[in-house]
DNA sequence: CGGGATCCAGGATGATACTG
DNA sequence: CAGTATCATCCTGGATCCCG
């Protein structure tokens, strides 16, 4: 990371980072390793509401990460799939995910230590 | 990414991801490539308020990413620096940052296209 | 200098109902 | 099925004041 520039408010990377570096975007992108339909994604991502999912999908679509395709036939069907751009994000996100998994235990240990150091006794 | 597990609400990686995959954490970590003091960080990160900076630093500290050291002497001084764990995050974050810089233009083009496709004319 | 405590407004979120 | 619309709510983040 170039520390001389990242922090500037006018650096476009900050704006972009804002768009992609959030939990749901990452998870949606992960789940879309293969094309999926709306409710399918929703089912896979336990805890997301359709409202938030819709917003996330729209944002990803606007940013050119995913494609929305209306399936012919009834009842309605919509399929989302990664664009090449979206797929190219799997690398960096994968790194981050792997790091998280590798260091999960260490982090939780730190948290416990911090909390016991912090919390007031009865 | 392992799609069979990422999305589960009970997967700890989701909790961790939540902690680290936010804008300010990434930027603070970036700026802390060398030890810095509170107001120094604040000055470097244009747009952050001391409240949010404090919260971000606390969270990072709790997660074992940074160390807080009170400097002896008057007036007060506090120095923050990366722990080995925090430093190990620079790799993944760097990847993401590099990706962002490389694809910034493409993304902004997508956004413009999407917006002109979407917005209603006068 | 480095915060903690408070107050307050606005945006994000959840739940629910309705539609093509 | 795949959303949109609405409303109540919650919580974050900004602004301020104060303290060691």
Short mmCIF file of N, CA and C (backbone and C1' of nucleotides) in Angstrom, two decimals, chain A residues 37 39 54 58 68 80, chain D residues 1-4 6-7:
data_model
loop_
_atom_site.label_atom_id
_atom_site.label_comp_id
_atom_site.label_asym_id
_atom_site.label_seq_id
_atom_site.Cartn_x
_atom_site.Cartn_y
_atom_site.Cartn_z
N UNK A 37 -29.64 -17.58 -8.36
CA UNK A 37 -30.84 -16.76 -8.38
C UNK A 37 -31.03 -16.08 -7.03
N UNK A 39 -33.33 -15.77 -4.56
CA UNK A 39 -33.66 -16.46 -3.32
C UNK A 39 -32.64 -17.53 -2.95
N UNK A 54 -30.88 -6.97 -1.98
CA UNK A 54 -31.18 -6.20 -3.19
C UNK A 54 -30.21 -5.04 -3.33
N UNK A 58 -27.49 -4.54 -6.30
CA UNK A 58 -27.53 -3.36 -7.16
C UNK A 58 -26.16 -2.67 -7.19
N UNK A 68 -26.90 -9.05 -14.03
CA UNK A 68 -28.26 -9.46 -13.69
C UNK A 68 -28.96 -9.90 -14.96
N UNK A 80 -28.02 -14.08 -11.19
CA UNK A 80 -26.86 -13.22 -11.03
C UNK A 80 -25.59 -14.02 -11.25
P DC D 1 -39.99 -19.00 -4.43
"O5'" DC D 1 -40.28 -18.25 -5.82
"C5'" DC D 1 -39.68 -18.79 -6.98
"C4'" DC D 1 -39.24 -17.66 -7.87
"C3'" DC D 1 -38.20 -16.74 -7.23
"O3'" DC D 1 -37.22 -16.41 -8.21
"C1'" DC D 1 -40.17 -15.49 -7.76
P DA D 2 -35.84 -15.72 -7.78
"O5'" DA D 2 -36.18 -14.17 -7.83
"C5'" DA D 2 -36.47 -13.59 -9.10
"C4'" DA D 2 -36.86 -12.15 -8.92
"C3'" DA D 2 -35.90 -11.33 -8.04
"O3'" DA D 2 -35.70 -10.07 -8.63
"C1'" DA D 2 -38.07 -11.13 -7.22
P DG D 3 -34.38 -9.18 -8.23
"O5'" DG D 3 -34.69 -8.83 -6.68
"C5'" DG D 3 -34.94 -7.48 -6.35
"C4'" DG D 3 -36.35 -7.10 -6.68
"C3'" DG D 3 -36.76 -5.75 -6.12
"O3'" DG D 3 -36.64 -4.78 -7.12
"C1'" DG D 3 -38.48 -7.42 -5.89
P DT D 4 -36.27 -3.33 -6.63
"O5'" DT D 4 -37.67 -2.67 -6.19
"C5'" DT D 4 -38.67 -2.42 -7.16
"C4'" DT D 4 -39.90 -1.86 -6.46
"C3'" DT D 4 -39.61 -0.61 -5.62
"O3'" DT D 4 -40.65 0.33 -5.87
"C1'" DT D 4 -40.64 -2.26 -4.28
P DT D 6 -44.07 4.73 -0.69
"O5'" DT D 6 -44.34 4.30 0.83
"C5'" DT D 6 -45.22 3.22 1.10
"C4'" DT D 6 -45.20 2.88 2.59
"C3'" DT D 6 -44.71 4.01 3.50
"O3'" DT D 6 -45.57 4.09 4.62
"C1'" DT D 6 -43.50 2.05 3.95
P DC D 7 -45.58 5.43 5.53
"O5'" DC D 7 -45.18 4.81 6.94
"C5'" DC D 7 -45.78 3.60 7.38
"C4'" DC D 7 -44.98 3.00 8.53
"C3'" DC D 7 -44.40 4.06 9.50
"O3'" DC D 7 -44.57 3.61 10.84
"C1'" DC D 7 -42.69 2.66 8.71
#
